[in-house]
Structures are given as structure tokens and as C-alpha cells.
Amino acid sequence: MPPSPPPPPALPLSRHSRPGAGPGDSPQGHPALPGAHRCSRLLSPSSPVCMLCRRARVDPDICGQTSADGGLCAHRFCLFFANGLLKWKRPTGGIFGFPPDAIQHTIQLADQKRCFVCRGKGAAISCAETGCERSFHLPCAEKGECVTQYFGQHR
């Protein structure tokens, strides 16, 4: 079996860098695809839509590669940053090692949250700042002046 590319280090951390940043402080982002729960090509016939950020066309340096399995599509880094999903990561299988049922559960939880940047549903990433209740889509992070970082495991 060929070796898979190494994933980013274990703990993603997301914070907003501007203390007063909120929904009214930044321009609207890209429209989200409402109710998307299966791999969709509605926005772009040539590219599948990530079920977490709900976008097909993104900067691959920010969201990573797109992969699909079991009718679900996701960007690598959208999976790593999504709330509570990292604990389900496995060395192989699923989408970048994440089981489709865990991804589906995360999508359902994210559907209950709105991105503080674009105000679209499905914000799967929450701010790591203590007391901050803001959620966002990974591609919206830069517009909302959020900082997304990967930290390695501590010993």
C-alpha cells in the first residue's frame, strides 16, 4: 500500500484576531449551499461541493484537497478544523481517514450554526477563544480576521 500524505499535526485551533469582530463588521462571504448533505455538483458541474464549507471553488492552500466517499465530499482542512471531528480520525478509510457517519453527524450539528462572517448555515468551526461563541466556515475565516493554526501534540 503506498504511504498516504502526512496529515497536519493533531490539534487545530481557530480564533478571531479582532476583539469586536462580528456579523455586522465584515462583508458578506460566498453564498452557502443550503441543506447540502450529499456530494453535490450544483454550484460547479466540474467540482464537488464540500459538505462542511459548502463551496466548490476555494483556495487549496486554505481548505486543502477535496475527497469524496459514500456520497459525502469534503476538503481536507475543513475536516481537521470541524468541531469534534478530529477524535474520529483513523489512519485509513473514509474521507482522509474520517468515517462518513462521523462527517454526516458533524454536518448535522453544523447546520444548526450560522457563520459569523457570511451568515450562512453550516458553520462547522467554532472559535477556540474562551467564552467566544462564534462559528464560521473555513474559507470565511480570513474575511472575518480569524486565525487558524495547527498545533502538534504536546508531551
PDB file of C-alpha atoms in Angstrom:
ATOM      1  CA  MET A   1       0.000   0.000   0.000  1.00  0.00           C
ATOM      2  CA  PRO A   2       1.516   3.401  -0.917  1.00  0.00           C
ATOM      3  CA  PRO A   3       2.036   5.735   2.036  1.00  0.00           C
ATOM      4  CA  SER A   4      -0.607   8.424   2.413  1.00  0.00           C
ATOM      5  CA  PRO A   5       0.468  12.062   2.714  1.00  0.00           C
ATOM      6  CA  PRO A   6       1.036  13.070   6.329  1.00  0.00           C
ATOM      7  CA  PRO A   7      -1.878  14.954   7.885  1.00  0.00           C
ATOM      8  CA  PRO A   8      -1.375  18.275   9.640  1.00  0.00           C
ATOM      9  CA  PRO A   9      -0.430  17.999  13.319  1.00  0.00           C
ATOM     10  CA  ALA A  10      -3.170  16.983  15.700  1.00  0.00           C
ATOM     11  CA  LEU A  11      -4.855  19.998  17.268  1.00  0.00           C
ATOM     12  CA  PRO A  12      -6.409  22.678  15.064  1.00  0.00           C
ATOM     13  CA  LEU A  13      -7.060  25.999  16.765  1.00  0.00           C
ATOM     14  CA  SER A  14      -9.242  28.795  15.436  1.00  0.00           C
ATOM     15  CA  ARG A  15      -9.552  32.261  16.907  1.00  0.00           C
ATOM     16  CA  HIS A  16     -10.703  35.638  15.735  1.00  0.00           C
ATOM     17  CA  SER A  17      -7.992  38.266  15.832  1.00  0.00           C
ATOM     18  CA  ARG A  18     -10.192  41.320  16.181  1.00  0.00           C
ATOM     19  CA  PRO A  19     -11.951  41.669  19.577  1.00  0.00           C
ATOM     20  CA  GLY A  20     -15.087  43.341  18.185  1.00  0.00           C
ATOM     21  CA  ALA A  21     -15.436  41.239  15.030  1.00  0.00           C
ATOM     22  CA  GLY A  22     -18.946  40.057  14.429  1.00  0.00           C
ATOM     23  CA  PRO A  23     -21.592  39.563  11.749  1.00  0.00           C
ATOM     24  CA  GLY A  24     -22.042  43.237  11.008  1.00  0.00           C
ATOM     25  CA  ASP A  25     -18.337  44.038  10.906  1.00  0.00           C
ATOM     26  CA  SER A  26     -17.355  42.231   7.726  1.00  0.00           C
ATOM     27  CA  PRO A  27     -18.615  41.943   4.152  1.00  0.00           C
ATOM     28  CA  GLN A  28     -20.843  39.074   3.095  1.00  0.00           C
ATOM     29  CA  GLY A  29     -18.988  35.937   2.020  1.00  0.00           C
ATOM     30  CA  HIS A  30     -19.780  33.446  -0.702  1.00  0.00           C
ATOM     31  CA  PRO A  31     -23.310  32.057  -0.669  1.00  0.00           C
ATOM     32  CA  ALA A  32     -23.644  28.760   1.118  1.00  0.00           C
ATOM     33  CA  LEU A  33     -25.479  25.829  -0.368  1.00  0.00           C
ATOM     34  CA  PRO A  34     -28.488  25.377   1.943  1.00  0.00           C
ATOM     35  CA  GLY A  35     -29.328  21.886   3.123  1.00  0.00           C
ATOM     36  CA  ALA A  36     -26.399  20.224   1.354  1.00  0.00           C
ATOM     37  CA  HIS A  37     -25.870  16.783   2.856  1.00  0.00           C
ATOM     38  CA  ARG A  38     -24.731  14.724  -0.107  1.00  0.00           C
ATOM     39  CA  CYS A  39     -21.957  15.245  -2.583  1.00  0.00           C
ATOM     40  CA  SER A  40     -23.278  17.940  -4.870  1.00  0.00           C
ATOM     41  CA  ARG A  41     -22.199  19.459  -8.134  1.00  0.00           C
ATOM     42  CA  LEU A  42     -24.905  22.153  -8.177  1.00  0.00           C
ATOM     43  CA  LEU A  43     -22.575  25.126  -7.827  1.00  0.00           C
ATOM     44  CA  SER A  44     -19.899  23.818 -10.130  1.00  0.00           C
ATOM     45  CA  PRO A  45     -20.526  20.915 -12.510  1.00  0.00           C
ATOM     46  CA  SER A  46     -16.803  20.155 -12.653  1.00  0.00           C
ATOM     47  CA  SER A  47     -16.100  20.290  -8.899  1.00  0.00           C
ATOM     48  CA  PRO A  48     -17.883  18.609  -5.997  1.00  0.00           C
ATOM     49  CA  VAL A  49     -19.068  20.848  -3.161  1.00  0.00           C
ATOM     50  CA  CYS A  50     -17.519  20.379   0.285  1.00  0.00           C
ATOM     51  CA  MET A  51     -20.260  19.411   2.728  1.00  0.00           C
ATOM     52  CA  LEU A  52     -18.633  21.412   5.545  1.00  0.00           C
ATOM     53  CA  CYS A  53     -17.798  24.770   3.955  1.00  0.00           C
ATOM     54  CA  ARG A  54     -20.396  24.292   1.175  1.00  0.00           C
ATOM     55  CA  ARG A  55     -18.073  25.556  -1.518  1.00  0.00           C
ATOM     56  CA  ALA A  56     -16.502  24.024  -4.581  1.00  0.00           C
ATOM     57  CA  ARG A  57     -14.068  26.752  -5.544  1.00  0.00           C
ATOM     58  CA  VAL A  58     -11.704  27.633  -2.718  1.00  0.00           C
ATOM     59  CA  ASP A  59      -8.016  28.278  -2.235  1.00  0.00           C
ATOM     60  CA  PRO A  60      -6.489  24.790  -1.867  1.00  0.00           C
ATOM     61  CA  ASP A  61      -3.806  26.267   0.416  1.00  0.00           C
ATOM     62  CA  ILE A  62      -6.569  27.188   2.876  1.00  0.00           C
ATOM     63  CA  CYS A  63      -9.009  24.276   2.545  1.00  0.00           C
ATOM     64  CA  GLY A  64      -6.799  21.518   1.137  1.00  0.00           C
ATOM     65  CA  GLN A  65      -7.701  18.820  -1.366  1.00  0.00           C
ATOM     66  CA  THR A  66     -11.276  17.637  -1.919  1.00  0.00           C
ATOM     67  CA  SER A  67     -12.150  13.977  -1.492  1.00  0.00           C
ATOM     68  CA  ALA A  68     -15.414  12.017  -1.586  1.00  0.00           C
ATOM     69  CA  ASP A  69     -16.705   8.748  -0.152  1.00  0.00           C
ATOM     70  CA  GLY A  70     -20.186   7.386   0.381  1.00  0.00           C
ATOM     71  CA  GLY A  71     -21.787  10.397  -1.296  1.00  0.00           C
ATOM     72  CA  LEU A  72     -20.054  12.886   1.035  1.00  0.00           C
ATOM     73  CA  CYS A  73     -17.427  15.362  -0.162  1.00  0.00           C
ATOM     74  CA  ALA A  74     -15.079  17.441   1.978  1.00  0.00           C
ATOM     75  CA  HIS A  75     -11.879  19.443   1.934  1.00  0.00           C
ATOM     76  CA  ARG A  76      -9.024  18.013   3.993  1.00  0.00           C
ATOM     77  CA  PHE A  77      -8.620  21.047   6.276  1.00  0.00           C
ATOM     78  CA  CYS A  78     -12.379  21.598   6.666  1.00  0.00           C
ATOM     79  CA  LEU A  79     -12.426  18.110   8.203  1.00  0.00           C
ATOM     80  CA  PHE A  80      -9.474  18.768  10.506  1.00  0.00           C
ATOM     81  CA  PHE A  81     -10.951  22.025  11.859  1.00  0.00           C
ATOM     82  CA  ALA A  82     -14.591  20.865  12.173  1.00  0.00           C
ATOM     83  CA  ASN A  83     -15.806  20.758  15.764  1.00  0.00           C
ATOM     84  CA  GLY A  84     -15.294  17.374  17.436  1.00  0.00           C
ATOM     85  CA  LEU A  85     -14.411  15.501  14.265  1.00  0.00           C
ATOM     86  CA  LEU A  86     -10.684  15.024  14.843  1.00  0.00           C
ATOM     87  CA  LYS A  87     -11.269  12.374  17.541  1.00  0.00           C
ATOM     88  CA  TRP A  88     -12.796  10.097  14.859  1.00  0.00           C
ATOM     89  CA  LYS A  89      -9.773  10.250  12.513  1.00  0.00           C
ATOM     90  CA  ARG A  90      -8.317   6.881  11.526  1.00  0.00           C
ATOM     91  CA  PRO A  91      -5.123   6.080   9.590  1.00  0.00           C
ATOM     92  CA  THR A  92      -7.080   4.872   6.545  1.00  0.00           C
ATOM     93  CA  GLY A  93     -10.572   4.732   5.085  1.00  0.00           C
ATOM     94  CA  GLY A  94     -13.381   7.233   4.783  1.00  0.00           C
ATOM     95  CA  ILE A  95     -12.530  10.720   3.611  1.00  0.00           C
ATOM     96  CA  PHE A  96      -8.929  11.498   4.589  1.00  0.00           C
ATOM     97  CA  GLY A  97      -9.371   8.957   7.416  1.00  0.00           C
ATOM     98  CA  PHE A  98     -12.658  10.362   8.760  1.00  0.00           C
ATOM     99  CA  PRO A  99     -15.615   7.923   8.748  1.00  0.00           C
ATOM    100  CA  PRO A 100     -18.614   9.078   6.657  1.00  0.00           C
ATOM    101  CA  ASP A 101     -21.042   8.637   9.574  1.00  0.00           C
ATOM    102  CA  ALA A 102     -18.926  10.933  11.798  1.00  0.00           C
ATOM    103  CA  ILE A 103     -18.763  13.509   8.987  1.00  0.00           C
ATOM    104  CA  GLN A 104     -22.541  13.303   8.482  1.00  0.00           C
ATOM    105  CA  HIS A 105     -23.093  13.848  12.212  1.00  0.00           C
ATOM    106  CA  THR A 106     -20.780  16.889  12.144  1.00  0.00           C
ATOM    107  CA  ILE A 107     -22.672  18.302   9.141  1.00  0.00           C
ATOM    108  CA  GLN A 108     -25.982  17.940  11.014  1.00  0.00           C
ATOM    109  CA  LEU A 109     -24.573  19.759  14.054  1.00  0.00           C
ATOM    110  CA  ALA A 110     -23.095  22.492  11.853  1.00  0.00           C
ATOM    111  CA  ASP A 111     -26.483  23.034  10.184  1.00  0.00           C
ATOM    112  CA  GLN A 112     -27.657  24.490  13.488  1.00  0.00           C
ATOM    113  CA  LYS A 113     -24.999  27.224  13.426  1.00  0.00           C
ATOM    114  CA  ARG A 114     -24.559  30.305  11.258  1.00  0.00           C
ATOM    115  CA  CYS A 115     -21.219  31.662  10.101  1.00  0.00           C
ATOM    116  CA  PHE A 116     -20.488  34.970  11.796  1.00  0.00           C
ATOM    117  CA  VAL A 117     -18.804  36.173   8.587  1.00  0.00           C
ATOM    118  CA  CYS A 118     -21.201  35.246   5.731  1.00  0.00           C
ATOM    119  CA  ARG A 119     -24.210  34.420   7.961  1.00  0.00           C
ATOM    120  CA  GLY A 120     -24.731  31.189   6.012  1.00  0.00           C
ATOM    121  CA  LYS A 121     -25.809  27.989   7.735  1.00  0.00           C
ATOM    122  CA  GLY A 122     -23.462  25.093   8.293  1.00  0.00           C
ATOM    123  CA  ALA A 123     -20.632  26.788  10.195  1.00  0.00           C
ATOM    124  CA  ALA A 124     -18.672  23.712  11.322  1.00  0.00           C
ATOM    125  CA  ILE A 125     -15.788  25.513  13.066  1.00  0.00           C
ATOM    126  CA  SER A 126     -16.073  27.308  16.398  1.00  0.00           C
ATOM    127  CA  CYS A 127     -13.683  29.847  17.835  1.00  0.00           C
ATOM    128  CA  ALA A 128     -11.280  28.383  20.394  1.00  0.00           C
ATOM    129  CA  GLU A 129     -11.183  31.641  22.389  1.00  0.00           C
ATOM    130  CA  THR A 130     -12.646  31.041  25.848  1.00  0.00           C
ATOM    131  CA  GLY A 131     -16.152  32.496  26.025  1.00  0.00           C
ATOM    132  CA  CYS A 132     -16.410  33.152  22.283  1.00  0.00           C
ATOM    133  CA  GLU A 133     -19.496  31.595  20.702  1.00  0.00           C
ATOM    134  CA  ARG A 134     -18.660  32.465  17.063  1.00  0.00           C
ATOM    135  CA  SER A 135     -18.711  29.802  14.356  1.00  0.00           C
ATOM    136  CA  PHE A 136     -17.570  30.026  10.754  1.00  0.00           C
ATOM    137  CA  HIS A 137     -16.765  28.216   7.516  1.00  0.00           C
ATOM    138  CA  LEU A 138     -13.045  27.716   6.886  1.00  0.00           C
ATOM    139  CA  PRO A 139     -12.995  29.818   3.673  1.00  0.00           C
ATOM    140  CA  CYS A 140     -14.678  32.685   5.594  1.00  0.00           C
ATOM    141  CA  ALA A 141     -12.001  32.751   8.311  1.00  0.00           C
ATOM    142  CA  GLU A 142      -9.722  35.215   6.542  1.00  0.00           C
ATOM    143  CA  LYS A 143     -12.525  37.700   5.815  1.00  0.00           C
ATOM    144  CA  GLY A 144     -13.589  37.525   9.451  1.00  0.00           C
ATOM    145  CA  GLU A 145      -9.991  38.064  10.609  1.00  0.00           C
ATOM    146  CA  CYS A 146      -9.951  34.642  12.257  1.00  0.00           C
ATOM    147  CA  VAL A 147      -6.648  32.909  12.812  1.00  0.00           C
ATOM    148  CA  THR A 148      -6.494  29.209  12.004  1.00  0.00           C
ATOM    149  CA  GLN A 149      -3.442  27.285  13.165  1.00  0.00           C
ATOM    150  CA  TYR A 150      -2.334  23.686  13.559  1.00  0.00           C
ATOM    151  CA  PHE A 151      -0.545  22.712  16.752  1.00  0.00           C
ATOM    152  CA  GLY A 152       1.340  19.490  17.284  1.00  0.00           C
ATOM    153  CA  GLN A 153       0.740  17.055  20.090  1.00  0.00           C
ATOM    154  CA  HIS A 154       2.211  18.007  23.457  1.00  0.00           C
ATOM    155  CA  ARG A 155       4.098  15.606  25.699  1.00  0.00           C
TER     156      ARG A 155
END
